[in-house]
PDB file of C-alpha atoms in Angstrom:
ATOM      1  CA  MET A   1     -82.218 -52.531 106.703  1.00 73.00           C
ATOM      2  CA  ALA A   2     -84.189 -49.042 107.836  1.00 84.00           C
ATOM      3  CA  LEU A   3     -83.687 -46.489 110.108  1.00 93.00           C
ATOM      4  CA  ASP A   4     -86.137 -44.528 112.323  1.00 95.00           C
ATOM      5  CA  PHE A   5     -86.534 -40.830 110.901  1.00 97.00           C
ATOM      6  CA  SER A   6     -89.089 -39.946 113.696  1.00 97.00           C
ATOM      7  CA  CYS A   7     -87.588 -37.599 116.498  1.00 98.00           C
ATOM      8  CA  ALA A   8     -90.292 -37.719 119.353  1.00 97.00           C
ATOM      9  CA  ASP A   9     -87.847 -35.155 121.199  1.00 97.00           C
ATOM     10  CA  TRP A  10     -87.216 -32.761 118.725  1.00 98.00           C
ATOM     11  CA  GLU A  11     -88.512 -29.779 120.845  1.00 96.00           C
ATOM     12  CA  ASP A  12     -85.979 -31.152 124.020  1.00 97.00           C
ATOM     13  CA  ARG A  13     -83.311 -31.357 121.556  1.00 97.00           C
ATOM     14  CA  LEU A  14     -83.443 -27.706 120.276  1.00 96.00           C
ATOM     15  CA  ALA A  15     -83.993 -26.566 123.595  1.00 94.00           C
ATOM     16  CA  ALA A  16     -80.519 -28.201 124.624  1.00 95.00           C
ATOM     17  CA  GLY A  17     -78.685 -26.682 121.758  1.00 94.00           C
ATOM     18  CA  LEU A  18     -78.467 -30.274 119.229  1.00 96.00           C
ATOM     19  CA  PRO A  19     -79.685 -30.313 116.148  1.00 97.00           C
ATOM     20  CA  PRO A  20     -83.799 -31.725 115.770  1.00 98.00           C
ATOM     21  CA  MET A  21     -82.963 -34.944 114.332  1.00 98.00           C
ATOM     22  CA  PRO A  22     -82.674 -38.833 115.575  1.00 97.00           C
ATOM     23  CA  ASP A  23     -79.680 -40.248 116.520  1.00 97.00           C
ATOM     24  CA  LEU A  24     -79.601 -42.676 113.167  1.00 97.00           C
ATOM     25  CA  GLN A  25     -76.790 -45.509 112.442  1.00 95.00           C
ATOM     26  CA  TYR A  26     -73.614 -44.358 110.325  1.00 97.00           C
ATOM     27  CA  ASP A  27     -70.336 -46.221 109.006  1.00 96.00           C
ATOM     28  CA  GLU A  28     -67.700 -44.252 111.069  1.00 97.00           C
ATOM     29  CA  GLY A  29     -65.236 -43.987 108.351  1.00 97.00           C
ATOM     30  CA  ARG A  30     -67.425 -42.762 105.694  1.00 97.00           C
ATOM     31  CA  ALA A  31     -68.558 -39.782 108.093  1.00 98.00           C
ATOM     32  CA  ALA A  32     -65.297 -39.304 109.078  1.00 98.00           C
ATOM     33  CA  ALA A  33     -64.271 -38.339 105.802  1.00 98.00           C
ATOM     34  CA  ALA A  34     -67.497 -35.921 105.203  1.00 98.00           C
ATOM     35  CA  VAL A  35     -66.842 -34.206 108.319  1.00 98.00           C
ATOM     36  CA  GLY A  36     -63.420 -34.073 107.128  1.00 98.00           C
ATOM     37  CA  ILE A  37     -63.510 -32.862 103.903  1.00 98.00           C
ATOM     38  CA  PHE A  38     -66.120 -30.065 105.810  1.00 98.00           C
ATOM     39  CA  ASP A  39     -63.447 -29.324 108.298  1.00 98.00           C
ATOM     40  CA  SER A  40     -60.637 -28.915 105.994  1.00 98.00           C
ATOM     41  CA  LEU A  41     -62.516 -26.354 103.409  1.00 98.00           C
ATOM     42  CA  ARG A  42     -62.068 -22.490 103.811  1.00 97.00           C
ATOM     43  CA  VAL A  43     -64.448 -20.153 104.180  1.00 96.00           C
ATOM     44  CA  PRO A  44     -63.435 -17.816 101.425  1.00 94.00           C
ATOM     45  CA  ASP A  45     -65.147 -14.917 103.037  1.00 91.00           C
ATOM     46  CA  ILE A  46     -64.261 -14.438 106.624  1.00 93.00           C
ATOM     47  CA  PRO A  47     -60.976 -12.151 106.905  1.00 94.00           C
ATOM     48  CA  GLY A  48     -57.984 -14.793 107.161  1.00 95.00           C
ATOM     49  CA  GLN A  49     -60.543 -17.675 105.133  1.00 96.00           C
ATOM     50  CA  PRO A  50     -60.453 -20.137 108.442  1.00 97.00           C
ATOM     51  CA  THR A  51     -61.070 -24.005 108.010  1.00 98.00           C
ATOM     52  CA  PHE A  52     -64.690 -24.483 108.643  1.00 97.00           C
ATOM     53  CA  GLY A  53     -63.118 -26.831 111.254  1.00 97.00           C
ATOM     54  CA  GLU A  54     -62.113 -23.306 112.981  1.00 97.00           C
ATOM     55  CA  VAL A  55     -65.290 -21.771 112.578  1.00 95.00           C
ATOM     56  CA  GLY A  56     -67.970 -24.363 111.434  1.00 95.00           C
ATOM     57  CA  GLY A  57     -71.096 -25.347 113.687  1.00 94.00           C
ATOM     58  CA  ASP A  58     -70.987 -28.798 115.109  1.00 96.00           C
ATOM     59  CA  TRP A  59     -75.035 -29.176 114.046  1.00 97.00           C
ATOM     60  CA  PHE A  60     -74.353 -29.297 110.417  1.00 97.00           C
ATOM     61  CA  ARG A  61     -71.345 -31.691 111.151  1.00 98.00           C
ATOM     62  CA  THR A  62     -74.264 -34.001 113.145  1.00 98.00           C
ATOM     63  CA  ILE A  63     -76.291 -33.928 110.241  1.00 98.00           C
ATOM     64  CA  LEU A  64     -73.268 -34.714 107.626  1.00 98.00           C
ATOM     65  CA  ARG A  65     -72.258 -38.054 109.512  1.00 98.00           C
ATOM     66  CA  PRO A  66     -75.624 -39.559 108.427  1.00 98.00           C
ATOM     67  CA  VAL A  67     -76.223 -38.202 105.162  1.00 98.00           C
ATOM     68  CA  PHE A  68     -72.628 -39.362 103.826  1.00 98.00           C
ATOM     69  CA  GLY A  69     -72.645 -42.257 106.640  1.00 98.00           C
ATOM     70  CA  SER A  70     -75.348 -44.286 105.882  1.00 97.00           C
ATOM     71  CA  PHE A  71     -75.561 -46.645 103.999  1.00 96.00           C
ATOM     72  CA  ASP A  72     -76.646 -51.021 103.661  1.00 94.00           C
ATOM     73  CA  SER A  73     -73.212 -52.769 104.588  1.00 90.00           C
ATOM     74  CA  LYS A  74     -74.968 -55.541 102.235  1.00 91.00           C
ATOM     75  CA  THR A  75     -76.277 -53.495  99.364  1.00 93.00           C
ATOM     76  CA  GLY A  76     -74.539 -50.726  99.179  1.00 92.00           C
ATOM     77  CA  ALA A  77     -77.641 -48.545  99.151  1.00 94.00           C
ATOM     78  CA  ARG A  78     -77.519 -45.136 100.867  1.00 96.00           C
ATOM     79  CA  LEU A  79     -80.353 -45.399 103.845  1.00 97.00           C
ATOM     80  CA  VAL A  80     -80.261 -41.388 103.684  1.00 98.00           C
ATOM     81  CA  SER A  81     -82.060 -40.545 100.129  1.00 97.00           C
ATOM     82  CA  GLU A  82     -83.130 -37.122 101.332  1.00 98.00           C
ATOM     83  CA  LEU A  83     -82.672 -34.465 103.750  1.00 98.00           C
ATOM     84  CA  PHE A  84     -84.775 -31.968 103.705  1.00 98.00           C
ATOM     85  CA  LEU A  85     -83.590 -28.883 106.161  1.00 98.00           C
ATOM     86  CA  LEU A  86     -85.715 -25.908 107.288  1.00 97.00           C
ATOM     87  CA  VAL A  87     -82.739 -23.427 108.809  1.00 95.00           C
ATOM     88  CA  PRO A  88     -83.693 -19.611 109.296  1.00 91.00           C
ATOM     89  CA  LYS A  89     -81.991 -16.894 106.935  1.00 86.00           C
ATOM     90  CA  LYS A  90     -78.252 -15.896 107.978  1.00 86.00           C
ATOM     91  CA  ASN A  91     -77.340 -19.370 108.746  1.00 89.00           C
ATOM     92  CA  SER A  92     -74.995 -20.307 105.948  1.00 90.00           C
ATOM     93  CA  LYS A  93     -77.653 -21.723 103.544  1.00 91.00           C
ATOM     94  CA  THR A  94     -76.311 -21.362 100.516  1.00 91.00           C
ATOM     95  CA  THR A  95     -72.546 -22.035 101.958  1.00 94.00           C
ATOM     96  CA  ASN A  96     -73.315 -25.157 103.338  1.00 95.00           C
ATOM     97  CA  SER A  97     -74.821 -26.225  99.934  1.00 95.00           C
ATOM     98  CA  ALA A  98     -71.473 -25.339  98.194  1.00 97.00           C
ATOM     99  CA  THR A  99     -69.778 -27.178 101.055  1.00 98.00           C
ATOM    100  CA  LEU A 100     -72.195 -30.277 100.528  1.00 98.00           C
ATOM    101  CA  GLY A 101     -71.770 -30.687  96.436  1.00 98.00           C
ATOM    102  CA  ILE A 102     -68.137 -30.730  96.913  1.00 98.00           C
ATOM    103  CA  ILE A 103     -68.309 -33.181  99.877  1.00 98.00           C
ATOM    104  CA  TRP A 104     -69.918 -35.786  97.220  1.00 98.00           C
ATOM    105  CA  LEU A 105     -67.957 -34.825  94.383  1.00 98.00           C
ATOM    106  CA  CYS A 106     -64.577 -36.083  96.394  1.00 98.00           C
ATOM    107  CA  LEU A 107     -66.651 -39.026  97.967  1.00 98.00           C
ATOM    108  CA  ASN A 108     -68.804 -39.942  95.197  1.00 97.00           C
ATOM    109  CA  THR A 109     -67.083 -43.555  93.424  1.00 95.00           C
ATOM    110  CA  THR A 110     -69.384 -43.808  90.480  1.00 95.00           C
ATOM    111  CA  PRO A 111     -67.701 -42.491  87.181  1.00 97.00           C
ATOM    112  CA  ASN A 112     -69.795 -40.081  84.513  1.00 96.00           C
ATOM    113  CA  VAL A 113     -72.371 -39.338  87.427  1.00 96.00           C
ATOM    114  CA  LYS A 114     -74.169 -35.686  87.131  1.00 95.00           C
ATOM    115  CA  GLY A 115     -74.732 -33.321  90.054  1.00 96.00           C
ATOM    116  CA  ALA A 116     -76.906 -30.194  90.481  1.00 94.00           C
ATOM    117  CA  ILE A 117     -77.404 -27.654  92.764  1.00 96.00           C
ATOM    118  CA  ALA A 118     -80.468 -25.304  91.523  1.00 93.00           C
ATOM    119  CA  ALA A 119     -80.771 -21.970  93.212  1.00 90.00           C
ATOM    120  CA  PRO A 120     -83.736 -20.058  92.786  1.00 87.00           C
ATOM    121  CA  THR A 121     -81.866 -17.275  90.908  1.00 88.00           C
ATOM    122  CA  GLN A 122     -79.261 -16.393  89.150  1.00 90.00           C
ATOM    123  CA  GLU A 123     -77.948 -14.350  91.594  1.00 92.00           C
ATOM    124  CA  VAL A 124     -78.139 -17.064  94.153  1.00 91.00           C
ATOM    125  CA  SER A 125     -76.464 -19.372  91.644  1.00 93.00           C
ATOM    126  CA  GLU A 126     -73.976 -17.147  91.440  1.00 94.00           C
ATOM    127  CA  THR A 127     -73.026 -16.560  94.629  1.00 94.00           C
ATOM    128  CA  CYS A 128     -73.449 -20.300  95.417  1.00 95.00           C
ATOM    129  CA  PHE A 129     -70.900 -21.298  92.618  1.00 96.00           C
ATOM    130  CA  GLY A 130     -68.473 -18.608  93.951  1.00 96.00           C
ATOM    131  CA  GLN A 131     -68.512 -19.991  97.319  1.00 97.00           C
ATOM    132  CA  ALA A 132     -67.401 -23.689  95.785  1.00 98.00           C
ATOM    133  CA  LYS A 133     -65.110 -22.002  93.051  1.00 98.00           C
ATOM    134  CA  ASP A 134     -63.289 -20.241  96.180  1.00 98.00           C
ATOM    135  CA  MET A 135     -63.104 -22.788  98.414  1.00 98.00           C
ATOM    136  CA  ILE A 136     -61.704 -25.167  95.822  1.00 98.00           C
ATOM    137  CA  GLU A 137     -58.983 -22.723  94.859  1.00 98.00           C
ATOM    138  CA  LEU A 138     -57.994 -22.343  98.537  1.00 98.00           C
ATOM    139  CA  ASP A 139     -57.181 -25.949  98.679  1.00 98.00           C
ATOM    140  CA  PRO A 140     -54.056 -27.380  96.796  1.00 97.00           C
ATOM    141  CA  ASP A 141     -55.085 -30.697  97.182  1.00 97.00           C
ATOM    142  CA  LEU A 142     -58.519 -29.808  95.547  1.00 98.00           C
ATOM    143  CA  VAL A 143     -56.967 -27.650  92.664  1.00 98.00           C
ATOM    144  CA  LYS A 144     -55.648 -31.098  91.777  1.00 98.00           C
ATOM    145  CA  LEU A 145     -58.630 -33.276  92.319  1.00 98.00           C
ATOM    146  CA  LEU A 146     -61.229 -30.907  90.626  1.00 98.00           C
ATOM    147  CA  LYS A 147     -61.608 -28.992  87.460  1.00 98.00           C
ATOM    148  CA  VAL A 148     -63.674 -25.217  88.014  1.00 98.00           C
ATOM    149  CA  VAL A 149     -65.391 -24.283  84.359  1.00 98.00           C
ATOM    150  CA  ASP A 150     -65.912 -20.663  84.969  1.00 96.00           C
ATOM    151  CA  HIS A 151     -68.419 -19.628  82.118  1.00 94.00           C
ATOM    152  CA  LYS A 152     -70.304 -23.153  82.503  1.00 94.00           C
ATOM    153  CA  LYS A 153     -70.576 -23.250  86.154  1.00 96.00           C
ATOM    154  CA  LEU A 154     -69.341 -26.837  86.608  1.00 97.00           C
ATOM    155  CA  ILE A 155     -67.003 -28.298  88.785  1.00 98.00           C
ATOM    156  CA  ILE A 156     -65.913 -31.890  87.755  1.00 98.00           C
ATOM    157  CA  ASN A 157     -63.714 -34.497  89.320  1.00 98.00           C
ATOM    158  CA  LEU A 158     -60.740 -35.397  87.036  1.00 98.00           C
ATOM    159  CA  VAL A 159     -60.790 -39.050  88.503  1.00 98.00           C
ATOM    160  CA  THR A 160     -64.310 -40.178  88.424  1.00 98.00           C
ATOM    161  CA  LYS A 161     -65.642 -37.659  85.514  1.00 98.00           C
ATOM    162  CA  ALA A 162     -68.555 -36.725  87.410  1.00 98.00           C
ATOM    163  CA  VAL A 163     -70.081 -33.291  87.320  1.00 97.00           C
ATOM    164  CA  LEU A 164     -71.242 -30.872  89.783  1.00 97.00           C
ATOM    165  CA  LYS A 165     -73.572 -27.740  87.991  1.00 96.00           C
ATOM    166  CA  ILE A 166     -74.413 -24.982  89.387  1.00 95.00           C
ATOM    167  CA  GLN A 167     -77.412 -23.393  87.865  1.00 91.00           C
ATOM    168  CA  THR A 168     -80.893 -21.869  88.328  1.00 88.00           C
ATOM    169  CA  PHE A 169     -84.182 -24.085  89.288  1.00 85.00           C
ATOM    170  CA  ASP A 170     -85.763 -24.897  85.817  1.00 79.00           C
ATOM    171  CA  LEU A 171     -86.620 -28.423  83.665  1.00 68.00           C
ATOM    172  CA  LYS A 172     -82.839 -27.878  82.485  1.00 72.00           C
ATOM    173  CA  VAL A 173     -82.312 -29.855  86.345  1.00 76.00           C
ATOM    174  CA  THR A 174     -83.326 -33.596  84.337  1.00 71.00           C
ATOM    175  CA  THR A 175     -81.502 -32.075  80.717  1.00 65.00           C
ATOM    176  CA  GLY A 176     -79.426 -34.969  79.690  1.00 67.00           C
ATOM    177  CA  GLY A 177     -80.665 -37.204  82.554  1.00 77.00           C
ATOM    178  CA  ILE A 178     -81.730 -37.803  85.864  1.00 81.00           C
ATOM    179  CA  PRO A 179     -78.849 -36.435  88.188  1.00 91.00           C
ATOM    180  CA  ALA A 180     -77.131 -38.717  90.808  1.00 95.00           C
ATOM    181  CA  PHE A 181     -77.178 -35.480  93.594  1.00 97.00           C
ATOM    182  CA  VAL A 182     -79.182 -32.489  93.520  1.00 96.00           C
ATOM    183  CA  ILE A 183     -79.480 -29.660  96.097  1.00 96.00           C
ATOM    184  CA  LEU A 184     -82.762 -27.441  95.533  1.00 95.00           C
ATOM    185  CA  ASP A 185     -81.762 -24.559  97.281  1.00 92.00           C
ATOM    186  CA  GLU A 186     -84.764 -22.061  98.749  1.00 91.00           C
ATOM    187  CA  LEU A 187     -87.885 -24.640  97.914  1.00 91.00           C
ATOM    188  CA  HIS A 188     -90.100 -21.884  98.615  1.00 88.00           C
ATOM    189  CA  VAL A 189     -89.297 -19.759  96.502  1.00 89.00           C
ATOM    190  CA  MET A 190     -89.329 -22.233  93.492  1.00 89.00           C
ATOM    191  CA  SER A 191     -93.051 -23.248  94.520  1.00 85.00           C
ATOM    192  CA  SER A 192     -93.707 -19.961  92.582  1.00 84.00           C
ATOM    193  CA  ASN A 193     -92.900 -21.634  89.413  1.00 85.00           C
ATOM    194  CA  PRO A 194     -95.814 -23.679  87.936  1.00 83.00           C
ATOM    195  CA  ARG A 195     -93.983 -26.527  87.114  1.00 87.00           C
ATOM    196  CA  ALA A 196     -91.915 -27.039  90.341  1.00 88.00           C
ATOM    197  CA  THR A 197     -93.971 -29.882  91.190  1.00 91.00           C
ATOM    198  CA  LYS A 198     -93.320 -31.626  88.076  1.00 90.00           C
ATOM    199  CA  ILE A 199     -89.728 -30.965  88.034  1.00 89.00           C
ATOM    200  CA  LEU A 200     -89.283 -32.390  91.381  1.00 93.00           C
ATOM    201  CA  ARG A 201     -91.543 -35.758  90.726  1.00 91.00           C
ATOM    202  CA  GLN A 202     -89.337 -36.104  87.688  1.00 90.00           C
ATOM    203  CA  ILE A 203     -86.252 -35.535  89.881  1.00 92.00           C
ATOM    204  CA  ARG A 204     -87.357 -38.551  92.010  1.00 93.00           C
ATOM    205  CA  GLY A 205     -88.759 -40.941  89.791  1.00 90.00           C
ATOM    206  CA  GLY A 206     -85.029 -40.998  88.583  1.00 88.00           C
ATOM    207  CA  MET A 207     -83.567 -41.229  91.545  1.00 91.00           C
ATOM    208  CA  ILE A 208     -85.553 -44.236  91.961  1.00 89.00           C
ATOM    209  CA  THR A 209     -83.803 -46.519  90.088  1.00 89.00           C
ATOM    210  CA  ASN A 210     -80.267 -45.166  91.586  1.00 93.00           C
ATOM    211  CA  SER A 211     -79.585 -46.646  95.087  1.00 94.00           C
ATOM    212  CA  GLN A 212     -76.317 -44.002  95.789  1.00 94.00           C
ATOM    213  CA  ALA A 213     -78.792 -40.982  94.474  1.00 96.00           C
ATOM    214  CA  LEU A 214     -79.039 -37.777  97.238  1.00 98.00           C
ATOM    215  CA  LEU A 215     -81.787 -35.513  97.406  1.00 97.00           C
ATOM    216  CA  VAL A 216     -81.254 -32.610  99.705  1.00 98.00           C
ATOM    217  CA  ILE A 217     -83.936 -29.302 100.141  1.00 97.00           C
ATOM    218  CA  ILE A 218     -82.539 -26.878 101.985  1.00 95.00           C
ATOM    219  CA  THR A 219     -84.832 -23.977 102.564  1.00 94.00           C
ATOM    220  CA  THR A 220     -85.869 -20.802 104.725  1.00 91.00           C
ATOM    221  CA  GLN A 221     -89.441 -20.051 105.896  1.00 87.00           C
ATOM    222  CA  SER A 222     -91.686 -18.106 103.558  1.00 81.00           C
ATOM    223  CA  MET A 223     -93.236 -15.283 104.675  1.00 79.00           C
ATOM    224  CA  ASP A 224     -96.776 -15.946 103.221  1.00 81.00           C
ATOM    225  CA  PRO A 225     -98.354 -19.088 104.717  1.00 84.00           C
ATOM    226  CA  PRO A 226     -96.539 -22.462 102.736  1.00 88.00           C
ATOM    227  CA  ALA A 227     -98.013 -23.070  99.367  1.00 89.00           C
ATOM    228  CA  GLY A 228     -97.541 -25.338  96.189  1.00 92.00           C
ATOM    229  CA  VAL A 229     -94.777 -27.692  96.237  1.00 93.00           C
ATOM    230  CA  PHE A 230     -93.162 -26.187  99.456  1.00 94.00           C
ATOM    231  CA  LYS A 231     -96.446 -26.300 101.424  1.00 94.00           C
ATOM    232  CA  ALA A 232     -96.800 -30.471 100.093  1.00 95.00           C
ATOM    233  CA  GLU A 233     -92.504 -31.332 101.269  1.00 96.00           C
ATOM    234  CA  LEU A 234     -93.045 -28.960 104.800  1.00 96.00           C
ATOM    235  CA  GLU A 235     -95.803 -30.827 105.866  1.00 97.00           C
ATOM    236  CA  TYR A 236     -93.947 -34.498 104.800  1.00 97.00           C
ATOM    237  CA  ALA A 237     -91.095 -33.565 106.717  1.00 97.00           C
ATOM    238  CA  ARG A 238     -92.770 -33.029 110.005  1.00 97.00           C
ATOM    239  CA  LYS A 239     -95.231 -36.188 109.376  1.00 97.00           C
ATOM    240  CA  VAL A 240     -91.573 -38.142 109.381  1.00 97.00           C
ATOM    241  CA  ARG A 241     -90.205 -36.230 112.009  1.00 97.00           C
ATOM    242  CA  ASP A 242     -93.198 -36.958 114.040  1.00 97.00           C
ATOM    243  CA  GLY A 243     -93.623 -40.493 113.435  1.00 96.00           C
ATOM    244  CA  LYS A 244     -96.750 -40.444 111.374  1.00 95.00           C
ATOM    245  CA  VAL A 245     -95.227 -41.559 108.209  1.00 91.00           C
ATOM    246  CA  ARG A 246     -92.949 -45.154 108.577  1.00 84.00           C
ATOM    247  CA  GLY A 247     -91.813 -47.319 105.445  1.00 79.00           C
ATOM    248  CA  GLY A 248     -92.045 -44.222 103.045  1.00 78.00           C
ATOM    249  CA  ARG A 249     -89.351 -42.022 101.349  1.00 89.00           C
ATOM    250  CA  LYS A 250     -85.837 -42.160 103.386  1.00 95.00           C
ATOM    251  CA  VAL A 251     -86.013 -38.681 104.532  1.00 97.00           C
ATOM    252  CA  LEU A 252     -84.148 -36.892 107.416  1.00 98.00           C
ATOM    253  CA  ALA A 253     -85.859 -34.511 108.280  1.00 98.00           C
ATOM    254  CA  VAL A 254     -84.340 -31.241 110.418  1.00 98.00           C
ATOM    255  CA  LEU A 255     -86.857 -28.225 111.362  1.00 98.00           C
ATOM    256  CA  TYR A 256     -85.512 -25.556 112.634  1.00 97.00           C
ATOM    257  CA  GLU A 257     -88.427 -24.351 114.168  1.00 95.00           C
ATOM    258  CA  PHE A 258     -90.750 -23.406 117.102  1.00 93.00           C
ATOM    259  CA  SER A 259     -92.977 -25.884 118.329  1.00 89.00           C
ATOM    260  CA  GLU A 260     -96.791 -24.966 117.240  1.00 88.00           C
ATOM    261  CA  ALA A 261     -97.653 -24.314 120.465  1.00 89.00           C
ATOM    262  CA  VAL A 262     -95.143 -21.517 120.968  1.00 89.00           C
ATOM    263  CA  GLN A 263     -95.972 -20.482 116.776  1.00 86.00           C
ATOM    264  CA  THR A 264     -99.418 -20.056 118.472  1.00 86.00           C
ATOM    265  CA  ASP A 265     -99.136 -18.873 121.934  1.00 86.00           C
ATOM    266  CA  GLU A 266    -101.349 -15.415 122.388  1.00 87.00           C
ATOM    267  CA  LYS A 267     -98.017 -14.415 124.509  1.00 86.00           C
ATOM    268  CA  LYS A 268     -95.830 -14.915 121.558  1.00 87.00           C
ATOM    269  CA  PRO A 269     -93.273 -15.624 123.508  1.00 86.00           C
ATOM    270  CA  TRP A 270     -90.880 -15.968 120.519  1.00 87.00           C
ATOM    271  CA  ARG A 271     -90.334 -12.834 120.995  1.00 85.00           C
ATOM    272  CA  ASP A 272     -87.816 -13.216 123.825  1.00 88.00           C
ATOM    273  CA  PRO A 273     -84.663 -13.251 122.507  1.00 87.00           C
ATOM    274  CA  GLU A 274     -83.327 -15.651 124.620  1.00 87.00           C
ATOM    275  CA  MET A 275     -85.271 -18.275 122.599  1.00 90.00           C
ATOM    276  CA  TRP A 276     -84.014 -17.408 119.217  1.00 92.00           C
ATOM    277  CA  ALA A 277     -80.672 -19.574 119.877  1.00 92.00           C
ATOM    278  CA  MET A 278     -83.152 -22.490 119.690  1.00 94.00           C
ATOM    279  CA  VAL A 279     -84.080 -22.192 116.002  1.00 94.00           C
ATOM    280  CA  THR A 280     -80.682 -20.107 114.699  1.00 94.00           C
ATOM    281  CA  PRO A 281     -78.051 -22.967 114.836  1.00 95.00           C
ATOM    282  CA  ASN A 282     -75.114 -20.852 113.544  1.00 94.00           C
ATOM    283  CA  LEU A 283     -75.849 -18.168 116.150  1.00 92.00           C
ATOM    284  CA  GLY A 284     -72.175 -16.581 117.329  1.00 90.00           C
ATOM    285  CA  ARG A 285     -70.580 -17.702 113.421  1.00 91.00           C
ATOM    286  CA  SER A 286     -72.306 -16.400 110.621  1.00 87.00           C
ATOM    287  CA  ILE A 287     -75.032 -14.230 112.656  1.00 86.00           C
ATOM    288  CA  GLN A 288     -74.918 -12.329 116.183  1.00 89.00           C
ATOM    289  CA  LEU A 289     -77.497 -11.814 118.395  1.00 89.00           C
ATOM    290  CA  ASP A 290     -77.119  -8.269 118.912  1.00 91.00           C
ATOM    291  CA  ALA A 291     -77.531  -8.094 115.172  1.00 88.00           C
ATOM    292  CA  LEU A 292     -80.698  -9.965 115.201  1.00 87.00           C
ATOM    293  CA  VAL A 293     -82.343  -8.070 117.868  1.00 85.00           C
ATOM    294  CA  GLU A 294     -81.287  -4.752 116.140  1.00 86.00           C
ATOM    295  CA  ASP A 295     -83.062  -6.423 112.936  1.00 81.00           C
ATOM    296  CA  PHE A 296     -86.422  -7.675 114.998  1.00 80.00           C
ATOM    297  CA  GLU A 297     -86.518  -4.348 116.661  1.00 79.00           C
ATOM    298  CA  GLY A 298     -86.221  -2.043 113.154  1.00 78.00           C
ATOM    299  CA  GLU A 299     -88.823  -4.020 111.699  1.00 72.00           C
ATOM    300  CA  MET A 300     -91.332  -3.819 114.860  1.00 73.00           C
ATOM    301  CA  GLU A 301     -90.652  -0.298 115.048  1.00 74.00           C
ATOM    302  CA  LYS A 302     -92.392   0.281 111.006  1.00 71.00           C
ATOM    303  CA  GLY A 303     -95.628  -1.612 112.993  1.00 62.00           C
ATOM    304  CA  LEU A 304     -97.029  -5.130 113.823  1.00 54.00           C
ATOM    305  CA  GLU A 305     -97.878  -5.823 110.314  1.00 52.00           C
ATOM    306  CA  ASN A 306     -94.129  -6.575 109.975  1.00 51.00           C
ATOM    307  CA  GLU A 307     -94.071  -9.576 112.688  1.00 57.00           C
ATOM    308  CA  VAL A 308     -94.410 -12.289 110.386  1.00 53.00           C
ATOM    309  CA  ILE A 309     -91.195 -11.005 109.080  1.00 50.00           C
ATOM    310  CA  CYS A 310     -89.436 -10.625 111.954  1.00 51.00           C
ATOM    311  CA  PHE A 311     -90.726 -14.479 113.453  1.00 55.00           C
ATOM    312  CA  HIS A 312     -89.245 -15.943 109.884  1.00 58.00           C
ATOM    313  CA  SER A 313     -86.388 -14.046 110.315  1.00 57.00           C
ATOM    314  CA  ILE A 314     -85.229 -15.401 113.669  1.00 62.00           C
TER     315      ILE A 314
END
């Protein structure tokens, strides 16, 4: 069984406030389990620590359902083996990476497998680990199921013995065998690593033999023109979305970006704040429109040379 990952109406979906992704088939029970874990987790850095069920965005639930719910009923293989998520800054990217890691640890049934969240810098990896640790400690049930090893940035499922390691991006991601689950955070930053292409190739090569493996790439757009492995992955994701690549890797491409027509229009329609909600899925939650407008105006006052920074901050 194969899914169609193309999404011809992605622009219309963005305009309607929906994730720019196709409607994929998934098992309702598996999908509900993933969303249920997400909704029960508490947000550590919001006063009162509300649950994601109270303050989380539906856009992320829409992504979770096929990612964790699409499986071949006969073989048990994942029908979505990769997720490529392009989302602007300030949209809870690192926090959502932590939630994905916890959801995977809870739902995985294969014993002794390894998962990894690879961040571009030590600071980001520490932030992600801190978020995951706090989410676990705020949930009495998770405290019983998951053991946190602070000095190693490890989280261990005490039942399956599966391990999730949060680390910086380097060859150590594949040390000790290819992980069954990997999140690459900020691929555009990782592109500066001369070994990035090799590391990603090793990850994919190892995952081919594991039908349960899941690779997640979550990244913002780069300030400079896309280059290296980031350019290659972004172009491939666009081709999948646009139906130009079929039958290749099982990639769900969710790209929060303006159309090429909007980006290249000499009138620069993207400057209108009314358009920003289209590509800012967490607007009204982790980021407010007035803050974006203030940041935009501040950068533009410095001169038009900061226009690219403004554009990719939306």
